[in-house]
Coordinates of C-alpha atoms in Angstrom, one line a residue:
X178 CA 12.3 -16.4 5.8
X179 CA 9.8 -13.4 6.6
X180 CA 6.8 -14.7 8.7
X181 CA 4.0 -12.7 10.2
X182 CA 3.2 -13.3 13.7
X183 CA -0.2 -12.0 16.2
X184 CA 0.8 -11.8 19.7
X185 CA -2.3 -11.9 21.4
X186 CA -0.8 -10.9 24.8
X187 CA 0.6 -7.8 23.4
X188 CA -2.0 -7.5 21.0
X189 CA 0.6 -6.6 18.1
X190 CA 1.3 -7.8 14.4
X191 CA 4.9 -8.5 13.0
X192 CA 7.1 -9.5 10.7
X193 CA 9.4 -12.2 12.3
X194 CA 12.0 -14.2 10.9
X195 CA 11.2 -17.7 10.3
X196 CA 14.3 -20.3 10.0
X197 CA 11.9 -22.9 8.4
X198 CA 12.5 -25.3 11.6
X199 CA 9.1 -26.9 13.5
X200 CA 11.2 -25.7 16.9
X201 CA 10.9 -22.2 15.3
X202 CA 7.5 -22.5 15.2
X203 CA 6.5 -23.9 18.6
X204 CA 8.9 -21.2 19.9
X205 CA 7.0 -18.5 18.1
X206 CA 3.7 -19.8 19.3
X207 CA 4.3 -20.7 22.5
X208 CA 2.9 -24.2 21.9
X209 CA 3.7 -27.7 22.0
X210 CA 1.3 -28.9 18.9
X211 CA 0.1 -26.8 16.0
X212 CA -2.5 -26.9 13.0
X213 CA -3.2 -25.0 10.0
X214 CA -5.8 -22.6 9.3
X215 CA -5.7 -21.5 5.7
X216 CA -6.7 -18.0 4.9
X217 CA -6.7 -18.1 0.8
X218 CA -5.0 -20.5 -1.7
X219 CA -1.4 -20.2 -0.4
X220 CA -1.0 -19.1 3.2
X221 CA -2.1 -20.4 6.4
X222 CA -2.5 -19.3 10.1
X223 CA -0.1 -21.8 12.1
X224 CA -2.1 -22.2 15.5
X225 CA -1.7 -23.8 18.8
X226 CA -3.7 -26.6 18.5
X227 CA -4.4 -26.9 22.2
X228 CA -5.2 -23.3 22.6
X229 CA -8.6 -24.0 23.7
X230 CA -7.6 -25.8 27.1
X231 CA -4.8 -23.0 28.1
X232 CA -6.6 -21.2 30.9
X233 CA -7.0 -17.3 31.2
X234 CA -6.2 -18.1 27.1
X235 CA -6.7 -14.7 24.8
X236 CA -8.3 -14.8 21.4
X237 CA -8.2 -12.9 18.0
X238 CA -10.3 -12.8 14.9
X239 CA -8.7 -13.0 11.0
X240 CA -11.5 -11.8 8.3
X241 CA -13.9 -9.6 10.2
X242 CA -16.6 -10.8 7.7
X243 CA -19.0 -14.0 7.8
X244 CA -16.1 -15.8 7.0
X245 CA -14.0 -14.7 10.1
X246 CA -11.6 -17.6 11.6
X247 CA -11.4 -17.3 15.6
X248 CA -8.3 -18.2 16.8
X249 CA -6.9 -19.0 20.5
X250 CA -3.4 -17.8 21.2
X251 CA -0.9 -16.6 18.8
X252 CA -0.9 -17.0 15.3
X253 CA 1.8 -17.8 12.4
X254 CA 1.1 -17.0 9.0
X255 CA 3.1 -18.9 6.6
X256 CA 3.0 -19.4 2.5
X257 CA 3.1 -22.7 1.3
X258 CA 4.8 -23.3 -2.6
X259 CA 3.3 -26.3 -5.2
X260 CA 5.5 -28.8 -3.2
X261 CA 4.3 -28.4 0.3
X262 CA 7.4 -26.2 1.9
X263 CA 7.0 -23.3 3.8
X264 CA 7.4 -19.7 2.4
X265 CA 6.9 -16.1 3.1
X266 CA 3.4 -15.2 2.7
X267 CA 1.6 -13.4 0.2
X268 CA -0.4 -11.5 1.9
X269 CA 1.4 -8.2 3.5
X270 CA 1.7 -7.2 7.0
X271 CA -0.5 -4.4 6.4
X272 CA -3.4 -6.4 4.9
X273 CA -2.9 -8.9 8.1
X274 CA -3.1 -5.6 10.4
X275 CA -6.2 -4.8 8.6
X276 CA -7.9 -8.4 8.8
X277 CA -7.3 -8.8 12.8
X278 CA -9.2 -8.0 15.9
X279 CA -8.1 -9.1 18.8
X280 CA -11.1 -10.2 21.3
X281 CA -11.6 -8.9 24.6
X282 CA -10.0 -10.7 27.6
X283 CA -13.5 -11.7 28.7
X284 CA -14.0 -13.7 25.5
X285 CA -14.7 -17.2 26.0
X286 CA -15.0 -20.0 23.7

């Protein structure tokens, strides 16, 4: 299925293939544990649950308004269906590109 990867090191936002496994999420995020931040009724950003503990971590912001979410490390956007199964996101790559801002390297939480 399609997913959207936000890569803080490369400052890139790309569509990637997600094989619907936990291992694939860990690989794409480069993490050991993850959490999900909801961005609308059907989509969420999977994030490194230990991202704030990474030395010299990079950050991005999703939203750009008073409801913006700041995230430590990479993000993976996936959707979810009524039964809780992962799906391709409803938000488009172009919409995500317009809503993500990469924070300066000197940014600290």
